[in-house]
Amino acid sequence: MSFTLPALKYEKSALGFISENTLNFHHGKHLQTYIDTTNKLVTGSNYEGKSLLEIMTTSSGPLFNNAAQSWNHEFYFNCISPETKAPNDKVLALINENFESLDDFKQKFAASAVSNFGSGWTWLVQTGPNKLKIMNTSNAANPIVDGFTPILVVDVWEHAYYLDYQNRRADYVKDFLEHIDWDFVASQLRSYE
Ligand code: MN
């Protein structure tokens, strides 16, 4: 059994802020390569039959990099939507509890993403009951490894936006923030019971 490329839940031409051309490379080539490399590294190892999450939380080096990038990308592609949605009451209440407002959250998230040096990811994570935090990670790193629960991520590797935005990461992040699939975000909330 090997990992396969997860299908996108929207047409590649539908996002608007990210072009079909970018998705052909980002989903069709970059993510495919992370998945293929993960499969190669897992074959014949003790990791055979384990989930991406299990591999990501117990491996290091090239296997960690490729498994985490596979996991991070599937999560990222699920975080975006062709539609401009709004957070549901539960998510909005959490955001208002942890930030001054939804706009304040967006400003802080954008500032964090723009200042994330080099290649990496900017996350909104749950760190406890009713506690949210914006976190930057570098390269393939994922907050689950540190015990946090990701509920949103933006990919700030240049391959995510360079064909459409060139060096304008701030514009990419601003547009990303208007294309969040807030239903997916809500589905990722963990209950601490
Ligand atoms: Mn990427």
Tab-separated table of C-alpha atoms and ligand atoms in Angstrom:
chain	number	residue	atom	x	y	z
A	1	MET	CA	0.000	0.000	0.000
A	2	SER	CA	1.374	3.374	-0.889
A	3	PHE	CA	0.343	6.990	-0.579
A	4	THR	CA	-1.428	8.589	-3.542
A	5	LEU	CA	-1.987	12.189	-4.599
A	6	PRO	CA	-5.077	13.514	-2.756
A	7	ALA	CA	-7.708	14.967	-5.087
A	8	LEU	CA	-8.443	18.677	-4.887
A	9	LYS	CA	-12.007	19.474	-3.829
A	10	TYR	CA	-12.266	22.291	-6.414
A	11	GLU	CA	-11.421	22.721	-10.089
A	12	LYS	CA	-7.851	23.913	-10.589
A	13	SER	CA	-9.177	26.853	-12.598
A	14	ALA	CA	-11.741	27.856	-9.927
A	15	LEU	CA	-9.675	29.450	-7.152
A	16	GLY	CA	-9.177	32.793	-8.807
A	17	PHE	CA	-6.359	34.025	-6.590
A	18	ILE	CA	-4.161	31.040	-7.488
A	19	SER	CA	-3.942	30.054	-11.151
A	20	GLU	CA	-4.436	26.636	-12.716
A	21	ASN	CA	-0.795	26.905	-13.826
A	22	THR	CA	0.391	27.248	-10.224
A	23	LEU	CA	-1.774	24.312	-9.112
A	24	ASN	CA	-0.490	22.145	-11.970
A	25	PHE	CA	2.998	22.589	-10.536
A	26	HIS	CA	2.213	22.886	-6.843
A	27	HIS	CA	-0.299	20.030	-6.584
A	28	GLY	CA	0.627	18.012	-9.669
A	29	LYS	CA	4.426	18.193	-9.415
A	30	HIS	CA	5.625	19.396	-5.988
A	31	LEU	CA	3.118	17.451	-3.863
A	32	GLN	CA	3.349	14.427	-6.189
A	33	THR	CA	7.132	14.385	-5.706
A	34	TYR	CA	6.844	14.588	-1.894
A	35	ILE	CA	4.407	11.643	-1.988
A	36	ASP	CA	6.518	9.585	-4.413
A	37	THR	CA	9.641	10.186	-2.317
A	38	THR	CA	7.805	9.255	0.887
A	39	ASN	CA	6.698	5.998	-0.753
A	40	LYS	CA	10.249	5.214	-1.854
A	41	LEU	CA	11.718	5.902	1.601
A	42	VAL	CA	9.006	3.898	3.391
A	43	THR	CA	9.336	0.804	1.184
A	44	GLY	CA	11.176	-1.909	3.058
A	45	SER	CA	11.425	0.165	6.259
A	46	ASN	CA	9.715	-0.136	9.647
A	47	TYR	CA	7.362	2.631	8.512
A	48	GLU	CA	5.510	0.441	5.991
A	49	GLY	CA	1.756	0.500	6.677
A	50	LYS	CA	1.969	3.578	8.948
A	51	SER	CA	-0.087	6.711	8.293
A	52	LEU	CA	1.502	9.983	7.202
A	53	LEU	CA	0.723	11.366	10.655
A	54	GLU	CA	2.473	8.441	12.372
A	55	ILE	CA	5.467	8.751	10.052
A	56	MET	CA	5.644	12.517	10.489
A	57	THR	CA	5.612	12.326	14.282
A	58	THR	CA	8.210	9.558	14.585
A	59	SER	CA	10.737	10.103	11.775
A	60	SER	CA	13.515	12.548	10.969
A	61	GLY	CA	15.677	13.597	8.050
A	62	PRO	CA	14.476	13.040	4.467
A	63	LEU	CA	11.563	10.792	5.482
A	64	PHE	CA	10.263	13.418	7.916
A	65	ASN	CA	10.688	16.164	5.308
A	66	ASN	CA	8.759	14.305	2.616
A	67	ALA	CA	6.041	12.848	4.858
A	68	ALA	CA	5.464	16.207	6.587
A	69	GLN	CA	5.387	18.048	3.260
A	70	SER	CA	2.827	15.496	2.008
A	71	TRP	CA	0.688	16.032	5.119
A	72	ASN	CA	1.117	19.846	5.121
A	73	HIS	CA	0.121	20.198	1.463
A	74	GLU	CA	-3.010	18.080	1.730
A	75	PHE	CA	-4.004	20.212	4.733
A	76	TYR	CA	-3.203	23.478	2.913
A	77	PHE	CA	-5.179	22.553	-0.204
A	78	ASN	CA	-8.125	21.755	2.082
A	79	CYS	CA	-7.843	25.174	3.781
A	80	ILE	CA	-8.645	27.137	0.611
A	81	SER	CA	-11.863	27.621	-1.322
A	82	PRO	CA	-12.982	29.329	-4.536
A	83	GLU	CA	-15.677	31.025	-2.441
A	84	THR	CA	-15.300	33.774	0.115
A	85	LYS	CA	-16.756	32.138	3.202
A	86	ALA	CA	-17.218	33.346	6.781
A	87	PRO	CA	-16.283	31.529	9.976
A	88	ASN	CA	-19.170	29.880	11.787
A	89	ASP	CA	-20.254	31.134	15.240
A	90	LYS	CA	-18.005	28.734	17.134
A	91	VAL	CA	-14.853	29.628	15.184
A	92	LEU	CA	-15.659	33.333	15.268
A	93	ALA	CA	-16.171	33.225	19.047
A	94	LEU	CA	-12.782	31.520	19.457
A	95	ILE	CA	-11.100	34.091	17.227
A	96	ASN	CA	-12.725	36.940	19.139
A	97	GLU	CA	-11.562	35.401	22.404
A	98	ASN	CA	-7.944	35.170	21.225
A	99	PHE	CA	-7.680	38.278	19.030
A	100	GLU	CA	-9.324	41.674	19.068
A	101	SER	CA	-11.500	40.797	16.056
A	102	LEU	CA	-11.505	38.753	12.844
A	103	ASP	CA	-9.721	41.642	11.106
A	104	ASP	CA	-7.134	41.794	13.872
A	105	PHE	CA	-6.538	38.039	13.456
A	106	LYS	CA	-6.118	38.502	9.691
A	107	GLN	CA	-3.636	41.336	10.192
A	108	LYS	CA	-1.575	39.354	12.685
A	109	PHE	CA	-1.675	36.193	10.566
A	110	ALA	CA	-0.591	38.167	7.479
A	111	ALA	CA	2.225	39.890	9.395
A	112	SER	CA	3.468	36.524	10.641
A	113	ALA	CA	3.305	34.971	7.147
A	114	VAL	CA	5.108	37.903	5.542
A	115	SER	CA	7.877	37.798	8.154
A	116	ASN	CA	8.331	34.008	7.954
A	117	PHE	CA	11.915	34.020	6.672
A	118	GLY	CA	12.746	31.692	3.808
A	119	SER	CA	10.554	28.659	3.075
A	120	GLY	CA	7.925	27.579	5.533
A	121	TRP	CA	4.350	27.596	6.739
A	122	THR	CA	2.234	29.953	8.843
A	123	TRP	CA	-0.341	28.194	11.006
A	124	LEU	CA	-3.279	28.906	13.254
A	125	VAL	CA	-3.150	26.238	15.934
A	126	GLN	CA	-5.143	25.268	18.981
A	127	THR	CA	-2.859	25.102	21.994
A	128	GLY	CA	-5.526	24.255	24.565
A	129	PRO	CA	-9.232	24.601	25.271
A	130	ASN	CA	-10.315	27.922	23.711
A	131	LYS	CA	-6.682	28.893	23.045
A	132	LEU	CA	-5.522	29.773	19.544
A	133	LYS	CA	-2.053	30.818	18.458
A	134	ILE	CA	-0.393	31.921	15.216
A	135	MET	CA	2.856	30.024	14.602
A	136	ASN	CA	5.506	30.070	11.901
A	137	THR	CA	7.422	26.927	10.988
A	138	SER	CA	10.382	26.527	8.635
A	139	ASN	CA	10.802	24.088	5.763
A	140	ALA	CA	8.604	21.020	6.457
A	141	ALA	CA	8.076	21.483	10.203
A	142	ASN	CA	4.550	20.872	11.513
A	143	PRO	CA	3.131	22.007	14.905
A	144	ILE	CA	1.598	18.569	15.598
A	145	VAL	CA	5.097	17.381	16.429
A	146	ASP	CA	5.086	19.932	19.292
A	147	GLY	CA	1.653	18.856	20.514
A	148	PHE	CA	-0.428	21.605	18.900
A	149	THR	CA	-3.527	21.123	16.725
A	150	PRO	CA	-3.369	22.899	13.348
A	151	ILE	CA	-6.670	24.368	12.171
A	152	LEU	CA	-5.401	26.586	9.318
A	153	VAL	CA	-2.229	26.942	7.279
A	154	VAL	CA	-0.811	29.015	4.470
A	155	ASP	CA	2.116	27.745	2.414
A	156	VAL	CA	4.702	30.526	2.108
A	157	TRP	CA	7.253	28.535	0.112
A	158	GLU	CA	7.852	30.571	-3.057
A	159	HIS	CA	6.581	27.663	-5.209
A	160	ALA	CA	3.113	28.325	-3.727
A	161	TYR	CA	2.786	31.806	-5.189
A	162	TYR	CA	5.720	32.850	-7.372
A	163	LEU	CA	4.113	32.163	-10.775
A	164	ASP	CA	1.130	34.371	-9.848
A	165	TYR	CA	2.581	36.914	-7.408
A	166	GLN	CA	6.355	36.811	-7.983
A	167	ASN	CA	7.924	38.482	-4.920
A	168	ARG	CA	4.615	39.875	-3.598
A	169	ARG	CA	4.032	37.421	-0.757
A	170	ALA	CA	1.932	39.984	1.122
A	171	ASP	CA	-0.586	40.148	-1.750
A	172	TYR	CA	-0.770	36.347	-1.939
A	173	VAL	CA	-1.417	36.104	1.809
A	174	LYS	CA	-4.014	38.898	1.687
A	175	ASP	CA	-5.899	37.038	-1.070
A	176	PHE	CA	-5.477	33.711	0.757
A	177	LEU	CA	-7.204	35.223	3.793
A	178	GLU	CA	-10.279	35.955	1.637
A	179	HIS	CA	-10.375	32.361	0.313
A	180	ILE	CA	-10.259	30.372	3.537
A	181	ASP	CA	-12.509	27.335	3.747
A	182	TRP	CA	-13.790	28.181	7.221
A	183	ASP	CA	-15.936	25.014	7.227
A	184	PHE	CA	-12.730	22.989	6.976
A	185	VAL	CA	-11.185	25.091	9.760
A	186	ALA	CA	-14.210	24.385	11.980
A	187	SER	CA	-13.927	20.657	11.243
A	188	GLN	CA	-10.347	20.634	12.573
A	189	LEU	CA	-11.176	22.041	16.030
A	190	ARG	CA	-10.296	19.608	18.742
A	191	SER	CA	-12.525	19.043	21.739
A	192	TYR	CA	-10.585	18.875	25.001
A	193	GLU	CA	-12.923	16.641	26.965
B	1	MN	MN	4.044	24.006	-1.244
